[in-house]
């Protein structure tokens, strides 16, 4: 919670006009209004609604996972579709899970 208070203080400080903070979180884990991050972001938006921009990212589709794997292996996508189907089924296309799965 202290780090979120620091974040809010830094973001709302008008003496830091060039400050850029990039953060990421899993929105499926921060969906409830009582979550500390949700409260922090709402508090920042309540004071200045032009500060925060969100770019929601979705899971990768099968074609993109296949293209990624083909690129990693330096082969054509038709040679990796079987592996891509397995990886996509296990990871649901979550890029972090895809990377972890392929490394293991």
PDB file of C-alpha atoms in Angstrom:
ATOM      1  CA  UNK A   1       0.000   0.000   0.000  1.00  0.00           C
ATOM      2  CA  UNK A   2       2.886   2.369   0.757  1.00  0.00           C
ATOM      3  CA  UNK A   3       4.204   1.973  -2.793  1.00  0.00           C
ATOM      4  CA  UNK A   4       0.777   2.884  -4.178  1.00  0.00           C
ATOM      5  CA  UNK A   5       0.704   5.980  -1.975  1.00  0.00           C
ATOM      6  CA  UNK A   6       4.136   6.927  -3.326  1.00  0.00           C
ATOM      7  CA  UNK A   7       2.910   6.329  -6.873  1.00  0.00           C
ATOM      8  CA  UNK A   8      -0.106   8.571  -6.312  1.00  0.00           C
ATOM      9  CA  UNK A   9       2.069  11.299  -4.774  1.00  0.00           C
ATOM     10  CA  UNK A  10       4.527  11.220  -7.679  1.00  0.00           C
ATOM     11  CA  UNK A  11       1.857  11.171 -10.373  1.00  0.00           C
ATOM     12  CA  UNK A  12      -0.129  14.039  -8.894  1.00  0.00           C
ATOM     13  CA  UNK A  13       2.906  16.229  -8.117  1.00  0.00           C
ATOM     14  CA  UNK A  14       2.658  19.187 -10.489  1.00  0.00           C
ATOM     15  CA  UNK A  15       6.410  19.799 -10.067  1.00  0.00           C
ATOM     16  CA  UNK A  16       7.123  16.718 -12.197  1.00  0.00           C
ATOM     17  CA  UNK A  17       5.398  17.570 -15.499  1.00  0.00           C
ATOM     18  CA  UNK A  18       7.716  15.344 -17.555  1.00  0.00           C
ATOM     19  CA  UNK A  19       7.359  12.291 -15.364  1.00  0.00           C
ATOM     20  CA  UNK A  20       6.200   9.161 -17.186  1.00  0.00           C
ATOM     21  CA  UNK A  21       5.342   6.025 -15.273  1.00  0.00           C
ATOM     22  CA  UNK A  22       4.511   2.820 -17.076  1.00  0.00           C
ATOM     23  CA  UNK A  23       2.957   0.027 -15.084  1.00  0.00           C
ATOM     24  CA  UNK A  24       1.261  -3.237 -15.781  1.00  0.00           C
ATOM     25  CA  UNK A  25      -1.120  -5.466 -13.929  1.00  0.00           C
ATOM     26  CA  UNK A  26      -3.424  -8.372 -14.601  1.00  0.00           C
ATOM     27  CA  UNK A  27      -6.885  -6.899 -14.759  1.00  0.00           C
ATOM     28  CA  UNK A  28      -8.436 -10.260 -13.909  1.00  0.00           C
ATOM     29  CA  UNK A  29      -6.706 -10.015 -10.526  1.00  0.00           C
ATOM     30  CA  UNK A  30      -7.601  -6.364  -9.908  1.00  0.00           C
ATOM     31  CA  UNK A  31     -11.277  -6.352 -10.850  1.00  0.00           C
ATOM     32  CA  UNK A  32     -12.791  -5.526  -7.504  1.00  0.00           C
ATOM     33  CA  UNK A  33     -13.336  -1.919  -6.411  1.00  0.00           C
ATOM     34  CA  UNK A  34     -11.827  -2.564  -2.993  1.00  0.00           C
ATOM     35  CA  UNK A  35      -8.456  -3.671  -4.405  1.00  0.00           C
ATOM     36  CA  UNK A  36      -5.721  -1.183  -3.377  1.00  0.00           C
ATOM     37  CA  UNK A  37      -4.569  -0.602  -6.971  1.00  0.00           C
ATOM     38  CA  UNK A  38      -8.114   0.046  -8.159  1.00  0.00           C
ATOM     39  CA  UNK A  39      -8.643   2.561  -5.348  1.00  0.00           C
ATOM     40  CA  UNK A  40      -5.317   4.242  -6.153  1.00  0.00           C
ATOM     41  CA  UNK A  41      -6.095   4.587  -9.867  1.00  0.00           C
ATOM     42  CA  UNK A  42      -9.600   5.893  -9.146  1.00  0.00           C
ATOM     43  CA  UNK A  43      -8.121   8.390  -6.704  1.00  0.00           C
ATOM     44  CA  UNK A  44      -5.669   9.664  -9.303  1.00  0.00           C
ATOM     45  CA  UNK A  45      -8.391   9.881 -11.946  1.00  0.00           C
ATOM     46  CA  UNK A  46     -10.702  11.718  -9.555  1.00  0.00           C
ATOM     47  CA  UNK A  47      -8.094  14.449  -9.152  1.00  0.00           C
ATOM     48  CA  UNK A  48      -7.068  14.621 -12.800  1.00  0.00           C
ATOM     49  CA  UNK A  49      -8.790  12.353 -15.310  1.00  0.00           C
ATOM     50  CA  UNK A  50      -6.328  12.994 -18.138  1.00  0.00           C
ATOM     51  CA  UNK A  51      -3.303  11.492 -16.407  1.00  0.00           C
ATOM     52  CA  UNK A  52      -3.930   7.753 -16.768  1.00  0.00           C
ATOM     53  CA  UNK A  53      -4.167   5.961 -20.077  1.00  0.00           C
ATOM     54  CA  UNK A  54      -4.965   2.276 -20.253  1.00  0.00           C
ATOM     55  CA  UNK A  55      -4.019  -0.110 -23.012  1.00  0.00           C
ATOM     56  CA  UNK A  56      -5.751  -3.421 -22.374  1.00  0.00           C
ATOM     57  CA  UNK A  57      -3.931  -6.406 -23.835  1.00  0.00           C
ATOM     58  CA  UNK A  58      -5.673  -9.609 -24.801  1.00  0.00           C
ATOM     59  CA  UNK A  59      -4.291 -13.108 -25.041  1.00  0.00           C
ATOM     60  CA  UNK A  60      -2.691 -14.104 -28.332  1.00  0.00           C
ATOM     61  CA  UNK A  61      -4.697 -16.100 -30.837  1.00  0.00           C
ATOM     62  CA  UNK A  62      -3.434 -19.413 -32.227  1.00  0.00           C
ATOM     63  CA  UNK A  63      -2.064 -17.851 -35.421  1.00  0.00           C
ATOM     64  CA  UNK A  64      -0.007 -15.325 -33.478  1.00  0.00           C
ATOM     65  CA  UNK A  65       1.349 -17.992 -31.119  1.00  0.00           C
ATOM     66  CA  UNK A  66       2.262 -20.081 -34.164  1.00  0.00           C
ATOM     67  CA  UNK A  67       3.968 -17.139 -35.866  1.00  0.00           C
ATOM     68  CA  UNK A  68       5.881 -16.416 -32.663  1.00  0.00           C
ATOM     69  CA  UNK A  69       7.092 -19.999 -32.335  1.00  0.00           C
ATOM     70  CA  UNK A  70       8.006 -20.204 -36.024  1.00  0.00           C
ATOM     71  CA  UNK A  71      10.012 -17.001 -35.685  1.00  0.00           C
ATOM     72  CA  UNK A  72      11.776 -18.316 -32.573  1.00  0.00           C
ATOM     73  CA  UNK A  73      12.710 -21.544 -34.323  1.00  0.00           C
ATOM     74  CA  UNK A  74      13.507 -19.806 -37.616  1.00  0.00           C
ATOM     75  CA  UNK A  75      11.206 -22.095 -39.607  1.00  0.00           C
ATOM     76  CA  UNK A  76       7.987 -21.606 -41.555  1.00  0.00           C
ATOM     77  CA  UNK A  77       4.699 -21.492 -39.666  1.00  0.00           C
ATOM     78  CA  UNK A  78       3.399 -24.680 -41.306  1.00  0.00           C
ATOM     79  CA  UNK A  79       6.123 -26.620 -39.483  1.00  0.00           C
ATOM     80  CA  UNK A  80       5.162 -25.344 -36.017  1.00  0.00           C
ATOM     81  CA  UNK A  81       1.366 -25.484 -36.030  1.00  0.00           C
ATOM     82  CA  UNK A  82       1.245 -28.717 -33.983  1.00  0.00           C
ATOM     83  CA  UNK A  83       3.463 -27.270 -31.270  1.00  0.00           C
ATOM     84  CA  UNK A  84       1.569 -23.983 -31.399  1.00  0.00           C
ATOM     85  CA  UNK A  85      -1.750 -25.776 -30.848  1.00  0.00           C
ATOM     86  CA  UNK A  86      -0.351 -27.495 -27.749  1.00  0.00           C
ATOM     87  CA  UNK A  87       1.195 -24.293 -26.408  1.00  0.00           C
ATOM     88  CA  UNK A  88      -1.960 -22.278 -27.071  1.00  0.00           C
ATOM     89  CA  UNK A  89      -4.164 -24.895 -25.411  1.00  0.00           C
ATOM     90  CA  UNK A  90      -1.940 -24.967 -22.292  1.00  0.00           C
ATOM     91  CA  UNK A  91      -1.399 -21.205 -22.004  1.00  0.00           C
ATOM     92  CA  UNK A  92      -4.633 -19.769 -23.452  1.00  0.00           C
ATOM     93  CA  UNK A  93      -2.380 -17.448 -25.461  1.00  0.00           C
ATOM     94  CA  UNK A  94      -1.032 -15.557 -22.445  1.00  0.00           C
ATOM     95  CA  UNK A  95       2.327 -14.359 -23.791  1.00  0.00           C
ATOM     96  CA  UNK A  96       4.074 -14.688 -20.431  1.00  0.00           C
ATOM     97  CA  UNK A  97       2.803 -18.243 -20.065  1.00  0.00           C
ATOM     98  CA  UNK A  98       3.793 -19.001 -23.676  1.00  0.00           C
ATOM     99  CA  UNK A  99       7.354 -17.861 -23.018  1.00  0.00           C
ATOM    100  CA  UNK A 100       7.541 -19.767 -19.728  1.00  0.00           C
ATOM    101  CA  UNK A 101       6.080 -22.905 -21.323  1.00  0.00           C
ATOM    102  CA  UNK A 102       8.553 -22.815 -24.204  1.00  0.00           C
ATOM    103  CA  UNK A 103      11.514 -22.305 -21.861  1.00  0.00           C
ATOM    104  CA  UNK A 104      10.583 -25.275 -19.663  1.00  0.00           C
TER     105      UNK A 104
END
